[in-house]
C-alpha cells in the first residue's frame, strides 16, 4: 500500500512538474509573441487544436491522478499562494478546491499568519533543491496529528523557480506504531539492563556494608578507635543509600512485569472468555454488550485477562451447579451477560450470570482468600482474592451482588490516560515516565 | 568446631564472612570452583557455602560435583541476584538453600541457618529470632473450627501490633488449611479429610501454631506431625508458579504466594515425622524484597 501510494505520488509530482513547465513555457511564449519578440516556431500564435486537446487531456489525467492520492498535494507560487490542490487537500482543510486556491499554504493548512520558521518550500524556492520537514503538527478535532512535508521545485525557462509542489503526508499512525514499538523494545532492554546492573552492584555493596558491620561489631579485632567507628558508620550509611537507589531501579525494572497499556476491553473480554473451557458450557449463551465509544482502559492486559478468566470461570461453574441441582432441566436459558460502560473516568464491567447465586450474607466475603462455594477439588477460592488484588493494583474496585437469581461481579477500572488520545498528555507522560517509575 | 568452606569470586565477601564467622567455625575460603575442588581433595569440610555466579565453574555445578564426591557434606548457595531466577536451577541441581546477599549482609539470619543445617536442628521459630526475641503465644489446632479461630485471632493480634496484614492472613489461611486437610492421609495414601469440610483431628494430626517477634521482625510457625511434604514437591510447585506455568491451576499456588508475600519463608521437613512452615516479616525495608529459598529436609 505504502509503496503504491509513494509511486503514485511520484508519478503525480512528475506530471505536475511537466504540466507546470508546459503551461509556463506556453505563457512565456504567448507573452513574447504579444511583445512581438517571438522567434520560437514551436509556439505559434494559436496552438493547433490537437495540441490543445492533448494539453486538456493531460490536465485531466493529472487532476484525476492527483485526486486519487491520499497525500495532500498543492502547488504554490513564490508568495506561498496555492495555485493547485488535489481533492484530499481540500477535503482535509474542509473547503472546496475553488476556495482553497489563492490562499497562502500556511493559512490554508495550518491556519498560521505567516510561513513556518523552517519552511521547506522557502528552501526549495531559494535553491531549487527538494526539502523536507518532518514534524509539522496540528490539532485535528481533539487530536494532535503529525505531518511530513516534502517540497519539489518547478523551474521556468531559466534557473528561476516558478512554483513549488508540496506533498504533505499524515504520518501520525505510522509514528505511533513505530514509537510504540521502539518504546516497548527500549523499555524492555532498559529493564533487563537495569536489573542486571542493580544486581551486579548488590555484590560489592554487600561486601562494603558487610565489612563495615564487622568493623562496627568487633572494633577491637581491627584495632579501630572512636573516630574509625564514626567513619565506618558513615560508610554503612552510604552503602545503605546506594542500596536504596538500586532497589528503586529494580522496582522500576520489575515494573516491566506490570505493563500498562491502553487496552480495548471489547476485544479483551471475549478473548479471555473464549479461553474458559469447562465441559458442559456449550449450552451457556454469552452475551456481550459494549458501547461503541467505550474508551480504552490503561491496564496490564494479561493481568486483567486473568481476572476476566477467573470471573467467567466462576460464573460458568455457578450455572453448571444450578443445572446439576435442578436435575439437568433448568427452565431458564443459561446465560452469562457481560456489559461494559463508561462512567466518568471509569469503565465498569458487569459480569452477570443466572447460576446458583451467592447467599446474600456471603456476598461480602467472596473476595476473602479461601472463600469458596465449590466442592472440594474444584477450587481453593484463591481466585477471586487474587483478582481483587490485581484490580486494586490498577486502582480499581471489585464488588459482587445477587439479585432475583442474577449474580453480578462488577469490575471498575479507572480509564487512566491513553497517551495517544491526547497529545499534551503524551508529552507529559513521556516527560514524567521516568519520574513515575 | 565445624569446618566451613566459603567460595566466592568477590574477595570482600570472602573476607567479611571469614571475619564474622571465624570465632564460631573454622573458615577456609576459595576464590573459584576449581580452587574449592582442589581444597576439598586435601581437606574435609562439614559445609560449603558458594556464590552462584562465578567465572568458570558456577555455584550449582560446584555443589553438585562436591555432593557426588562427598555425599554427607552440607551445602548452601548465596547470590546477589534475584533468587527467583534460580528456582529452576535449584530444582535441577537439588539445591535447598539460597541465601540472598542483603545490604548490609544479614549475619544473624545466615548464622541461624548455617547453625541449623550443621547441627540438623532446624525446627522451631525461636531459632530464627534474635537472642532477645520472644515467642508470645502457642496454639494447638484440634479441629477445622479451631483452625478458623486461631487464624482469626492471630490476624487480629498481628493487625493490632504491626498494622495491615492482608498478606499474612492469606498465607496463614493457605498453610493452616494445608496442615489440616492435606497433611493427614488415610491408609490408601489419599487425603483423609475432604477439603473445607468440618473435621475433628485425631491427636496425631493436631496442628501447632506459634508466633513471636524480635526487634526487627515477627514470625509465625505452623507445624504438623505428618511430614508429608518433600523438598522435591516444594521446588516443583514454586518453580511452576514462578515461571507462570500454573497460573490457572490451584496446586501449589498457595505455597508460591506465601513465599511471594512473606519476607521470609522457611520450610523444615522431617519425612514422615514433622513439617514446619515459618513465615517472617521484617518491620523495616532493609531486608525486604529478597525472597530467599530456605528448605531444610532432614
PDB file of C-alpha atoms in Angstrom, chain A residues 22-170:
ATOM      1  CA  UNK A  22       4.419  23.342 -20.345  1.00  0.00           C
ATOM      2  CA  UNK A  23       1.998  25.928 -19.032  1.00  0.00           C
ATOM      3  CA  UNK A  24       4.763  28.293 -18.010  1.00  0.00           C
ATOM      4  CA  UNK A  25       6.579  27.986 -21.318  1.00  0.00           C
ATOM      5  CA  UNK A  26       3.321  28.436 -23.160  1.00  0.00           C
ATOM      6  CA  UNK A  27       2.595  31.616 -21.259  1.00  0.00           C
ATOM      7  CA  UNK A  28       6.133  32.904 -21.777  1.00  0.00           C
ATOM      8  CA  UNK A  29       5.815  32.203 -25.474  1.00  0.00           C
ATOM      9  CA  UNK A  30       2.488  33.997 -25.661  1.00  0.00           C
ATOM     10  CA  UNK A  31       3.862  36.969 -23.781  1.00  0.00           C
ATOM     11  CA  UNK A  32       6.889  37.131 -26.015  1.00  0.00           C
ATOM     12  CA  UNK A  33       4.680  36.897 -29.025  1.00  0.00           C
ATOM     13  CA  UNK A  34       2.481  39.706 -27.765  1.00  0.00           C
ATOM     14  CA  UNK A  35       5.616  41.787 -27.426  1.00  0.00           C
ATOM     15  CA  UNK A  36       6.482  40.847 -30.986  1.00  0.00           C
ATOM     16  CA  UNK A  37       9.582  39.073 -29.964  1.00  0.00           C
ATOM     17  CA  UNK A  38       8.568  35.587 -30.876  1.00  0.00           C
ATOM     18  CA  UNK A  39      11.336  33.727 -32.582  1.00  0.00           C
ATOM     19  CA  UNK A  40      10.254  30.378 -31.420  1.00  0.00           C
ATOM     20  CA  UNK A  41       8.397  28.468 -34.049  1.00  0.00           C
ATOM     21  CA  UNK A  42       7.414  25.788 -31.589  1.00  0.00           C
ATOM     22  CA  UNK A  43       4.784  28.122 -30.151  1.00  0.00           C
ATOM     23  CA  UNK A  44       2.718  29.507 -32.987  1.00  0.00           C
ATOM     24  CA  UNK A  45       0.225  32.290 -32.285  1.00  0.00           C
ATOM     25  CA  UNK A  46      -2.541  29.844 -31.983  1.00  0.00           C
ATOM     26  CA  UNK A  47      -1.978  26.261 -30.930  1.00  0.00           C
ATOM     27  CA  UNK A  48      -3.140  23.563 -33.245  1.00  0.00           C
ATOM     28  CA  UNK A  49      -6.458  22.103 -31.974  1.00  0.00           C
ATOM     29  CA  UNK A  50      -4.910  18.652 -31.426  1.00  0.00           C
ATOM     30  CA  UNK A  51      -2.206  20.125 -29.171  1.00  0.00           C
ATOM     31  CA  UNK A  52      -4.782  21.984 -27.141  1.00  0.00           C
ATOM     32  CA  UNK A  53      -6.719  18.761 -26.859  1.00  0.00           C
ATOM     33  CA  UNK A  54      -3.601  16.956 -25.703  1.00  0.00           C
ATOM     34  CA  UNK A  55      -2.975  19.555 -23.048  1.00  0.00           C
ATOM     35  CA  UNK A  56      -6.588  19.302 -21.873  1.00  0.00           C
ATOM     36  CA  UNK A  57      -6.339  15.531 -21.710  1.00  0.00           C
ATOM     37  CA  UNK A  58      -3.036  15.723 -19.902  1.00  0.00           C
ATOM     38  CA  UNK A  59      -4.548  18.151 -17.402  1.00  0.00           C
ATOM     39  CA  UNK A  60      -7.486  15.836 -16.881  1.00  0.00           C
ATOM     40  CA  UNK A  61      -5.150  12.873 -16.306  1.00  0.00           C
ATOM     41  CA  UNK A  62      -3.147  14.869 -13.875  1.00  0.00           C
ATOM     42  CA  UNK A  63      -6.171  16.019 -11.899  1.00  0.00           C
ATOM     43  CA  UNK A  64      -7.573  12.517 -11.705  1.00  0.00           C
ATOM     44  CA  UNK A  65      -4.217  11.139 -10.609  1.00  0.00           C
ATOM     45  CA  UNK A  66      -3.789  13.828  -8.007  1.00  0.00           C
ATOM     46  CA  UNK A  67      -7.270  13.298  -6.659  1.00  0.00           C
ATOM     47  CA  UNK A  68      -6.629   9.584  -6.342  1.00  0.00           C
ATOM     48  CA  UNK A  69      -3.773  10.244  -3.939  1.00  0.00           C
ATOM     49  CA  UNK A  70      -4.408  10.284  -0.225  1.00  0.00           C
ATOM     50  CA  UNK A  71      -1.426  12.563   0.471  1.00  0.00           C
ATOM     51  CA  UNK A  72      -2.198  16.253   0.398  1.00  0.00           C
ATOM     52  CA  UNK A  73      -0.625  17.891  -2.632  1.00  0.00           C
ATOM     53  CA  UNK A  74      -0.557  21.533  -3.556  1.00  0.00           C
ATOM     54  CA  UNK A  75       1.360  23.740  -5.972  1.00  0.00           C
ATOM     55  CA  UNK A  76       2.307  27.140  -4.643  1.00  0.00           C
ATOM     56  CA  UNK A  77       3.583  30.380  -6.038  1.00  0.00           C
ATOM     57  CA  UNK A  78       6.652  32.222  -4.633  1.00  0.00           C
ATOM     58  CA  UNK A  79       4.196  34.149  -2.471  1.00  0.00           C
ATOM     59  CA  UNK A  80       3.103  30.789  -0.989  1.00  0.00           C
ATOM     60  CA  UNK A  81      -0.267  31.117  -2.640  1.00  0.00           C
ATOM     61  CA  UNK A  82      -1.904  27.878  -3.611  1.00  0.00           C
ATOM     62  CA  UNK A  83      -2.444  27.610  -7.333  1.00  0.00           C
ATOM     63  CA  UNK A  84      -3.426  23.964  -7.487  1.00  0.00           C
ATOM     64  CA  UNK A  85      -4.517  21.323  -4.935  1.00  0.00           C
ATOM     65  CA  UNK A  86      -5.768  17.792  -5.010  1.00  0.00           C
ATOM     66  CA  UNK A  87      -9.100  16.624  -3.628  1.00  0.00           C
ATOM     67  CA  UNK A  88      -7.528  15.158  -0.438  1.00  0.00           C
ATOM     68  CA  UNK A  89      -6.025  18.518   0.407  1.00  0.00           C
ATOM     69  CA  UNK A  90      -9.293  20.387   0.005  1.00  0.00           C
ATOM     70  CA  UNK A  91     -11.207  17.732   1.937  1.00  0.00           C
ATOM     71  CA  UNK A  92      -8.612  17.770   4.682  1.00  0.00           C
ATOM     72  CA  UNK A  93      -8.846  21.515   5.224  1.00  0.00           C
ATOM     73  CA  UNK A  94     -12.622  21.292   4.890  1.00  0.00           C
ATOM     74  CA  UNK A  95     -13.044  23.580   1.916  1.00  0.00           C
ATOM     75  CA  UNK A  96     -13.845  23.291  -1.752  1.00  0.00           C
ATOM     76  CA  UNK A  97     -10.941  23.257  -4.194  1.00  0.00           C
ATOM     77  CA  UNK A  98     -12.061  26.633  -5.522  1.00  0.00           C
ATOM     78  CA  UNK A  99     -11.968  28.200  -2.039  1.00  0.00           C
ATOM     79  CA  UNK A 100      -8.500  26.928  -1.308  1.00  0.00           C
ATOM     80  CA  UNK A 101      -6.981  28.343  -4.472  1.00  0.00           C
ATOM     81  CA  UNK A 102      -5.298  31.669  -3.884  1.00  0.00           C
ATOM     82  CA  UNK A 103      -4.943  31.105  -0.135  1.00  0.00           C
ATOM     83  CA  UNK A 104      -1.477  31.003   1.419  1.00  0.00           C
ATOM     84  CA  UNK A 105      -0.478  27.427   2.070  1.00  0.00           C
ATOM     85  CA  UNK A 106       0.400  28.126   5.728  1.00  0.00           C
ATOM     86  CA  UNK A 107      -3.011  29.679   6.302  1.00  0.00           C
ATOM     87  CA  UNK A 108      -4.944  27.004   4.463  1.00  0.00           C
ATOM     88  CA  UNK A 109      -3.226  24.042   6.035  1.00  0.00           C
ATOM     89  CA  UNK A 110      -2.000  25.240   9.409  1.00  0.00           C
ATOM     90  CA  UNK A 111      -4.128  28.321   9.987  1.00  0.00           C
ATOM     91  CA  UNK A 112      -0.988  30.365  10.550  1.00  0.00           C
ATOM     92  CA  UNK A 113      -0.486  34.032   9.800  1.00  0.00           C
ATOM     93  CA  UNK A 114       2.993  33.570   8.350  1.00  0.00           C
ATOM     94  CA  UNK A 115       5.171  30.842   6.848  1.00  0.00           C
ATOM     95  CA  UNK A 116       6.736  28.343   9.224  1.00  0.00           C
ATOM     96  CA  UNK A 117      10.211  29.200  10.528  1.00  0.00           C
ATOM     97  CA  UNK A 118      11.973  26.393   8.684  1.00  0.00           C
ATOM     98  CA  UNK A 119       9.602  26.239   5.743  1.00  0.00           C
ATOM     99  CA  UNK A 120      10.837  23.630   3.233  1.00  0.00           C
ATOM    100  CA  UNK A 121       9.067  25.441   0.381  1.00  0.00           C
ATOM    101  CA  UNK A 122      11.133  28.524   1.077  1.00  0.00           C
ATOM    102  CA  UNK A 123      14.317  26.443   0.841  1.00  0.00           C
ATOM    103  CA  UNK A 124      13.178  24.934  -2.423  1.00  0.00           C
ATOM    104  CA  UNK A 125      12.283  28.335  -3.821  1.00  0.00           C
ATOM    105  CA  UNK A 126      15.709  29.604  -2.839  1.00  0.00           C
ATOM    106  CA  UNK A 127      17.947  26.875  -4.195  1.00  0.00           C
ATOM    107  CA  UNK A 128      15.754  24.563  -6.210  1.00  0.00           C
ATOM    108  CA  UNK A 129      16.590  21.523  -4.099  1.00  0.00           C
ATOM    109  CA  UNK A 130      13.890  19.314  -2.668  1.00  0.00           C
ATOM    110  CA  UNK A 131      13.404  19.787   1.030  1.00  0.00           C
ATOM    111  CA  UNK A 132      11.623  18.006   3.840  1.00  0.00           C
ATOM    112  CA  UNK A 133      10.167  18.975   7.174  1.00  0.00           C
ATOM    113  CA  UNK A 134       9.125  16.017   9.205  1.00  0.00           C
ATOM    114  CA  UNK A 135       7.484  17.308  12.348  1.00  0.00           C
ATOM    115  CA  UNK A 136       4.682  19.551  11.236  1.00  0.00           C
ATOM    116  CA  UNK A 137       1.901  19.214  13.774  1.00  0.00           C
ATOM    117  CA  UNK A 138      -1.599  20.484  14.025  1.00  0.00           C
ATOM    118  CA  UNK A 139      -4.655  19.741  16.022  1.00  0.00           C
ATOM    119  CA  UNK A 140      -7.461  17.972  14.162  1.00  0.00           C
ATOM    120  CA  UNK A 141     -10.559  17.683  16.289  1.00  0.00           C
ATOM    121  CA  UNK A 142      -9.199  16.873  19.717  1.00  0.00           C
ATOM    122  CA  UNK A 143      -6.188  15.087  18.382  1.00  0.00           C
ATOM    123  CA  UNK A 144      -2.703  16.252  17.563  1.00  0.00           C
ATOM    124  CA  UNK A 145      -1.604  14.923  14.184  1.00  0.00           C
ATOM    125  CA  UNK A 146       1.868  14.835  12.699  1.00  0.00           C
ATOM    126  CA  UNK A 147       2.725  15.511   9.061  1.00  0.00           C
ATOM    127  CA  UNK A 148       5.738  15.223   6.859  1.00  0.00           C
ATOM    128  CA  UNK A 149       6.085  17.898   4.179  1.00  0.00           C
ATOM    129  CA  UNK A 150       8.246  17.385   1.105  1.00  0.00           C
ATOM    130  CA  UNK A 151       8.772  20.085  -1.488  1.00  0.00           C
ATOM    131  CA  UNK A 152       9.842  19.885  -5.123  1.00  0.00           C
ATOM    132  CA  UNK A 153      10.796  22.745  -7.391  1.00  0.00           C
ATOM    133  CA  UNK A 154       9.293  23.659 -10.736  1.00  0.00           C
ATOM    134  CA  UNK A 155      11.590  25.890 -12.728  1.00  0.00           C
ATOM    135  CA  UNK A 156      10.574  28.047 -15.610  1.00  0.00           C
ATOM    136  CA  UNK A 157      12.713  28.549 -18.646  1.00  0.00           C
ATOM    137  CA  UNK A 158      15.831  29.569 -16.773  1.00  0.00           C
ATOM    138  CA  UNK A 159      17.132  28.782 -13.315  1.00  0.00           C
ATOM    139  CA  UNK A 160      14.311  30.650 -11.663  1.00  0.00           C
ATOM    140  CA  UNK A 161      11.942  28.573  -9.557  1.00  0.00           C
ATOM    141  CA  UNK A 162       8.440  29.364 -10.623  1.00  0.00           C
ATOM    142  CA  UNK A 163       6.478  27.047  -8.374  1.00  0.00           C
ATOM    143  CA  UNK A 164       6.970  24.608  -5.572  1.00  0.00           C
ATOM    144  CA  UNK A 165       4.984  21.465  -5.157  1.00  0.00           C
ATOM    145  CA  UNK A 166       4.248  20.469  -1.575  1.00  0.00           C
ATOM    146  CA  UNK A 167       3.484  16.918  -0.748  1.00  0.00           C
ATOM    147  CA  UNK A 168       2.102  16.558   2.758  1.00  0.00           C
ATOM    148  CA  UNK A 169       1.804  13.131   4.303  1.00  0.00           C
ATOM    149  CA  UNK A 170      -0.082  12.335   7.523  1.00  0.00           C
TER     150      UNK A 170
END
